[in-house]
Each structure stands twice: as structure tokens, then as C-alpha cells.
Short mmCIF file of C-alpha atoms and ligand atoms in Angstrom, two decimals:
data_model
loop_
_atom_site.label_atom_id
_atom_site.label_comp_id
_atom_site.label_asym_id
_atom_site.label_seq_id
_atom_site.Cartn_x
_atom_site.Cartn_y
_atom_site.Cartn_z
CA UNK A 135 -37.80 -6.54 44.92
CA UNK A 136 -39.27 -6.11 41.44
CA UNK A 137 -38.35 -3.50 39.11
CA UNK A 138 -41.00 -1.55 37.05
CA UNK A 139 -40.04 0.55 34.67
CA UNK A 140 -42.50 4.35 34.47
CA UNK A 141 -42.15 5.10 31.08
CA UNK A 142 -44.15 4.69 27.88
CA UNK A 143 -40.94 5.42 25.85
CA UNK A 144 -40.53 2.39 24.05
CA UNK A 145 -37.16 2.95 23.15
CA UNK A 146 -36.26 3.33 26.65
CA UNK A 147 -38.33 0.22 27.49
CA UNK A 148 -36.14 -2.23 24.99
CA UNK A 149 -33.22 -0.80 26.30
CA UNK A 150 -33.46 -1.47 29.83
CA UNK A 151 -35.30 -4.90 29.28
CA UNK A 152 -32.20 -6.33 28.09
CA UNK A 153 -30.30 -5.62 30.89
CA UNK A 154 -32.44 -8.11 32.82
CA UNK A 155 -33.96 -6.08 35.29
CA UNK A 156 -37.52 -5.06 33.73
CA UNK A 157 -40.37 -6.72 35.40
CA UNK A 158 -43.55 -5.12 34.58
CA UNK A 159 -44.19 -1.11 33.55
CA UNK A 160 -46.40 1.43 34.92
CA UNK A 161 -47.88 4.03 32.66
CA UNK A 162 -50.31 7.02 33.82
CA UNK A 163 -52.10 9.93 31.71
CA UNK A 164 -49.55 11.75 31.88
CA UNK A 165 -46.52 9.34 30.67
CA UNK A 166 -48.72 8.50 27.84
CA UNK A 167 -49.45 11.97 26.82
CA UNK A 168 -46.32 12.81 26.70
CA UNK A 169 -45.08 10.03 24.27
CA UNK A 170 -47.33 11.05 21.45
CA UNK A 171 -48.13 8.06 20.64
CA UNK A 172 -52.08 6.20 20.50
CA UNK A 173 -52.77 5.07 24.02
CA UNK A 174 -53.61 1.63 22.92
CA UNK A 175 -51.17 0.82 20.36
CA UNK A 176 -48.37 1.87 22.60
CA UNK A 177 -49.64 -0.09 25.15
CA UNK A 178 -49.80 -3.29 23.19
CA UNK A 179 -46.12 -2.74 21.68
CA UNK A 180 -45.04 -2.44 25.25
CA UNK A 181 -47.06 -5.72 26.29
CA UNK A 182 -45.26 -7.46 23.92
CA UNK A 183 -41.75 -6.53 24.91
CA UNK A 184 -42.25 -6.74 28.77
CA UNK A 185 -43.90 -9.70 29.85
CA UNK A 186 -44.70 -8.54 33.61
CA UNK A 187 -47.60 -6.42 34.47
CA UNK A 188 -48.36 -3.44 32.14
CA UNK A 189 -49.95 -0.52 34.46
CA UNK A 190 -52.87 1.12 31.82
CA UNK A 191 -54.31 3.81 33.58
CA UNK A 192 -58.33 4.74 32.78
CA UNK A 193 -59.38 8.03 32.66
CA UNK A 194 -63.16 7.70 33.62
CA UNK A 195 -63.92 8.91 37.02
CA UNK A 196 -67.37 6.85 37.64
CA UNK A 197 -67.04 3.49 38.32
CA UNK A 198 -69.01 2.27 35.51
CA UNK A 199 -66.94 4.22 32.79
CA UNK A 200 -64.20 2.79 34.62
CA UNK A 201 -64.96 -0.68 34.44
CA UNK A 202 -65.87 -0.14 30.54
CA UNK A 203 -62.64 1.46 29.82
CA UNK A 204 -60.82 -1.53 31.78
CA UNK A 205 -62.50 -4.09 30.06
CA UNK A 206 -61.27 -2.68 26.83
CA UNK A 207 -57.70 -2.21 28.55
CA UNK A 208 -57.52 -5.68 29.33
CA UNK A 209 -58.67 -7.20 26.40
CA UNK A 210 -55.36 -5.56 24.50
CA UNK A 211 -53.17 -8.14 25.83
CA UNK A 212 -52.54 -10.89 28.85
CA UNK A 213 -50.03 -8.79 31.02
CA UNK A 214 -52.12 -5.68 31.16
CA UNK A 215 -52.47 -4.44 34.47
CA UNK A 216 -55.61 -1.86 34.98
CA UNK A 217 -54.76 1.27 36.55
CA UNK A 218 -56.95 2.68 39.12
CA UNK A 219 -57.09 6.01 41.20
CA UNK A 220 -57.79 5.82 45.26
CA UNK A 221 -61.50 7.27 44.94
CA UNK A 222 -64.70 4.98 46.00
CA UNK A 223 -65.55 4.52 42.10
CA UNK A 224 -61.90 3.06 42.19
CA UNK A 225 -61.87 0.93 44.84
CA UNK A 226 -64.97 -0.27 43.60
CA UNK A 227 -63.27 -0.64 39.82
CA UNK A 228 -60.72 -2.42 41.64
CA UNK A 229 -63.07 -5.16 43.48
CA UNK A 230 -64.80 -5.20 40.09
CA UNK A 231 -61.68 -6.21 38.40
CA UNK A 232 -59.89 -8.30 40.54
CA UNK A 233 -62.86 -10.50 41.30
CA UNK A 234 -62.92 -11.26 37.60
CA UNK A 235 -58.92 -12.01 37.99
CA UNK A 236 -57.57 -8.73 36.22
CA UNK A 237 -54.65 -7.46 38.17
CA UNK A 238 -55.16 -4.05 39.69
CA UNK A 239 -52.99 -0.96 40.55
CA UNK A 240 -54.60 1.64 42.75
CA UNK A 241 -52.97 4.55 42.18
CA UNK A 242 -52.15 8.31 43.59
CA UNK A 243 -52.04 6.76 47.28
CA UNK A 244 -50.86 9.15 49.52
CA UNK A 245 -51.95 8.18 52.98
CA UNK A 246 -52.02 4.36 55.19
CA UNK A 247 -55.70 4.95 55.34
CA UNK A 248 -55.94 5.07 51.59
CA UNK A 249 -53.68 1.73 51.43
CA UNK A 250 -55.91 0.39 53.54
CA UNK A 251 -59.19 0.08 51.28
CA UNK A 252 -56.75 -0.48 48.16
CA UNK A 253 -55.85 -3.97 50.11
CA UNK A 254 -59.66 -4.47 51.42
CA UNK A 255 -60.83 -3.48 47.52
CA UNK A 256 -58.62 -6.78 46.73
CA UNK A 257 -55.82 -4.32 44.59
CA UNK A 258 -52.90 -6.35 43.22
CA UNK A 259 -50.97 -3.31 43.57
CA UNK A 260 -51.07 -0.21 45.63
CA UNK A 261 -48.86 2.82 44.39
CA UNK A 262 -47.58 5.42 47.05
CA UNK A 263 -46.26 8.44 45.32
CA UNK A 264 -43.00 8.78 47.67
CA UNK A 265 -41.92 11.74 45.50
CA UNK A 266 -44.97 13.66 45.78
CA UNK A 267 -45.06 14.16 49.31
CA UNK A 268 -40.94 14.66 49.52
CA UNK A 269 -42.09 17.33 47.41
CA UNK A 270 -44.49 19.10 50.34
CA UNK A 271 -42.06 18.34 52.81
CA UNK A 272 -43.90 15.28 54.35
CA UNK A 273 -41.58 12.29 54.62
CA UNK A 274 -42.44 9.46 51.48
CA UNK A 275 -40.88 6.69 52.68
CA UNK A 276 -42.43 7.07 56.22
CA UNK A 277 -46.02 6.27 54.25
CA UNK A 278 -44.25 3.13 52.50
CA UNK A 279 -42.72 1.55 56.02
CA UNK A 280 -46.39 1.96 57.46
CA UNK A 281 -48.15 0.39 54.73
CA UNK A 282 -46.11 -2.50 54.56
CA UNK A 283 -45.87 -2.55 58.82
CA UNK A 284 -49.87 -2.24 58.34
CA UNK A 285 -50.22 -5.47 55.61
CA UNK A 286 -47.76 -7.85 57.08
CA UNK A 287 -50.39 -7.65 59.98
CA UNK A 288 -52.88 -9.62 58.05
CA UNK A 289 -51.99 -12.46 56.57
CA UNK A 290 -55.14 -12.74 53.71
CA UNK A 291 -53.91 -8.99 52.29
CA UNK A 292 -52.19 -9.93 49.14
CA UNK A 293 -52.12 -6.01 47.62
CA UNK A 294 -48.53 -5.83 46.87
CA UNK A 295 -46.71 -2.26 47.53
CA UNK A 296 -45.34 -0.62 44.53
CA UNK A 297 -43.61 2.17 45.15
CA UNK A 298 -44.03 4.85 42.75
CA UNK A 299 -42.86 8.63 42.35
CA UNK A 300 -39.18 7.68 42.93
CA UNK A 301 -36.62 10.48 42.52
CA UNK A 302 -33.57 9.00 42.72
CA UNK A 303 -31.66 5.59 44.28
CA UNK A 304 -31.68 6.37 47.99
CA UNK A 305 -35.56 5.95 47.32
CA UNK A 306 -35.19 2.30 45.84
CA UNK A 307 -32.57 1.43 48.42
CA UNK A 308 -34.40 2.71 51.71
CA UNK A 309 -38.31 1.11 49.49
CA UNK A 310 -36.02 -2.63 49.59
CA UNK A 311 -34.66 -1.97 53.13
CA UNK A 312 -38.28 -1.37 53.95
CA UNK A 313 -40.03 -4.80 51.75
CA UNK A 314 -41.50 -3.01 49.48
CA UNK A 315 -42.36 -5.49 46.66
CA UNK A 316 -41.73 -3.25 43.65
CA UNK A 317 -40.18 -0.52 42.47
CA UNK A 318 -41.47 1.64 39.59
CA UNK A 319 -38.46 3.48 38.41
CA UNK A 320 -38.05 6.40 35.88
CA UNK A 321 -35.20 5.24 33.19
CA UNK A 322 -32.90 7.39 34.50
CA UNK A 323 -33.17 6.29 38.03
CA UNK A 324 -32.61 2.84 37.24
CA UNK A 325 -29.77 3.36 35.26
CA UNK A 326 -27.89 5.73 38.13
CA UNK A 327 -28.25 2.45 40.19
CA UNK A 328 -25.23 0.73 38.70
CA UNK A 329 -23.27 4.14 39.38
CA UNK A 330 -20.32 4.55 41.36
CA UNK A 331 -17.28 6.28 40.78
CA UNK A 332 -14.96 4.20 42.64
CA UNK A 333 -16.35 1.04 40.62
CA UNK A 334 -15.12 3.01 37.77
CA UNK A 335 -11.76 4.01 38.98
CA UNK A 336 -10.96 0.23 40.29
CA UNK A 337 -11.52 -0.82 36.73
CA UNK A 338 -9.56 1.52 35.04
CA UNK A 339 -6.82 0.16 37.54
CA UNK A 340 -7.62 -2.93 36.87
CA UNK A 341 -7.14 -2.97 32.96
CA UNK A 342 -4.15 -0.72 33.28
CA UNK A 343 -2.12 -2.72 35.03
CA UNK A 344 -3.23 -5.91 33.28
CA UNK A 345 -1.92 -3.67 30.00
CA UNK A 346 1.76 -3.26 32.10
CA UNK A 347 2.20 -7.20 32.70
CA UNK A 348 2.35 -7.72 29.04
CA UNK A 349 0.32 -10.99 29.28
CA UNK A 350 -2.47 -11.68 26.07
CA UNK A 351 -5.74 -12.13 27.20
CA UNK A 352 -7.19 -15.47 27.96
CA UNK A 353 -9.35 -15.85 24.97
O1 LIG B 70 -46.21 5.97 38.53
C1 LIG B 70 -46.47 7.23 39.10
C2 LIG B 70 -45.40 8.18 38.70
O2 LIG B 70 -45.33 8.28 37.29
C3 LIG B 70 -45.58 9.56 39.28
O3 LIG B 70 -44.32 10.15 39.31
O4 LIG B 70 -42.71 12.00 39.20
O5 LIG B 70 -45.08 12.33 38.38
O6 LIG B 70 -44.61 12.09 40.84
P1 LIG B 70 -44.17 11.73 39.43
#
């Protein structure tokens, strides 16, 4: 499973990239408003710390403001990845796009149907907001074992599902079970994965009674 990190925090993005586990980001309107910083230039600082796909979201709602906003999007670097939403001006962004070889995320998926013309449209990702629909009461992770159920059926899909929205680890853990092929994770989420108390307490037990044998340490 691949590991996206949803953040335009920069700081956040350097920091988690060295632990190893950073393969692409996703941004939306929203993540980048709330970093303050110029749309572009942030997304060309991250581009060059995260070589994996870089989700830039457009905000144009007609197809051909779309496709001029993408075009300018991609040009900013190599790993930008041109963010879509599941409307017909979209999909047909999408087709646009990947028929030229840009990678694609649809986003705001929140039905199999909807998956359905993301993979048809050609999308190189589809994004299924799990969190969103915990958040009605509908079940999120029910949407992501259908898609990928519905796309292993046809062997010349090649939309990959990233699954975005995630709350907390039982998400990321029940998305792998599942074969979802990424994971977009808030920063705080991927750190919690590591997390357990009893890893903790065994290493405390660990070093404590390495301090009682009196030995020096190899090196
Ligand atoms: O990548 C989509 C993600 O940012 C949406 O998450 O928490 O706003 O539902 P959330």
C-alpha cells in the first residue's frame, strides 16, 4: 500500500518524508487555504521534496477552465498530479489529461457508481472520502471494498483507489486489508500508526534490565 501524505504543511511534509514512508501528497482547496501560502509556490516546494505524485486540485468547474488550470498545474513540475472533482466536466478533464499522460485524481467520490466513470474517464486515481460518509452514518469502508471488488473485475481498469478522508488507523488497516492501493493520510494519522503502548513498555523493560546486567554497550 502507498502512503500519501494530505497536507500542504511543508514542515510536516519534510518531517514525515524522512521516515521513509511518504509516497506522493494530496492537496485540495481547502488544505491549501489553510496553509497561507501561494498555491503554486507551495506546490512546487512540495514537488521537490516528495518525488511521488503531488495531488493539485483546480478550482474551475467547466471543463475547459479545468483543463487550462491543469495545464498550468502540470507544467510546475514532473510529479504533479491534477486534481479533479467527480462531475461530467471532470471526468471529461480527466480523459483530457490522462490521454495526454498527466496523472489524474478524481476526487470527492462518494458512491461505486461515481468510481465507475472515474476508471472509464481513464483516472490514475480515484479518491473515496471514507470519513465523510462515517460522518452521516453510512459505512466508508463498505464504498472502498466495492470499488476495488468492482475494478479487479476488469482487467484494462488501471484507476488506482486512494483512499482519502481517513480519521484514524483502523481506516488504513481495514483500506490495506481491503487492497486499496493508497492511503492519503493526515500527519497525525500516520504518525499514531507506529503507536502502541505495550511497544513502549517492552522497551523500557528492555533497556532497564540491560542497565541491571552491568554490561557496556556493544559499540
Ligand atoms: O484528500 C481529501 C481529504 O483532505 C478530505 O478529508 O477530513 O476534509 O474529509 P476531510
Amino acid at each position: 500500500m502507498k502512503f500519501f501524505v494530505d497536507t500542504a504543511d511543508v514542515a510536516e511534509i519534510k518531517d514525515l518524508a524522512a521516515t521513509g514512508m511518504v509516497d506522493g501528497v494530496t492537496t485540495n482547496p481547502s488544505i491549501i487555504a489553510k496553509s497561507g501560502r501561494d498555491f503554486a509556490e507551495v506546490i512546487k516546494e512540495i514537488c521537490g521534496i516528495v518525488e511521488g505524485p503531488v495531488s493539485a486540485e483546480v478550482t474551475a468547474t467547466d471543463v475547459k477552465g479545468m483543463i487550462k488550470e491543469g495545464e498550468k498545474l502540470a507544467k510546475i513540475a514532473e510529479n504533479v498530479c491534477i486534481k479533479v472533482p467527480l462531475t461530467w466536466d471532470g471526468l471529461k478533464a480527466c480523459k483530457h489529461f490522462t490521454s495526454n499522460g498527466t496523472q489524474v485524481n478524481v476526487t470527492l467520490c462518494f458512491s461505486a457508481a461515481q468510481a465507475l466513470l472515474a476508471a472509464k474517464a481513464g483516472a490514475t486515481f480515484i479518491s473515496p472520502f471514507v470519513g465523510r460518509l462515517d460522518d452521516i452514518g453510512q459505512d466508508g469502508m463498505q464504498l472502498i471494498d466495492d470499488i476495488v471488488t468492482m475494478y479487479s473485475q476488469y482487467d484494462h481498469f488501471e484507476t488506482e483507489v486512494l483512499v482519502a478522508s481517513i480519521r484514524n488507523p483502523v481506516h488504513v488497516v481495514d483500506a490495506a486489508m481491503m487492497g486499496a492501493h493508497v492511503a492519503t493520510l493526515p500527519p497525525a494519522v500516520l504518525r499514531s500508526l507506529i503507536s502502541h503502548p505495550l511497544t513502549d513498555k517492552g522497551l523500557a523493560a528492555f533497556l532497564a534490565d540491560w542497565e541491571k546486567s552491568g554490561q557496556k554497550k556493544i559499540a
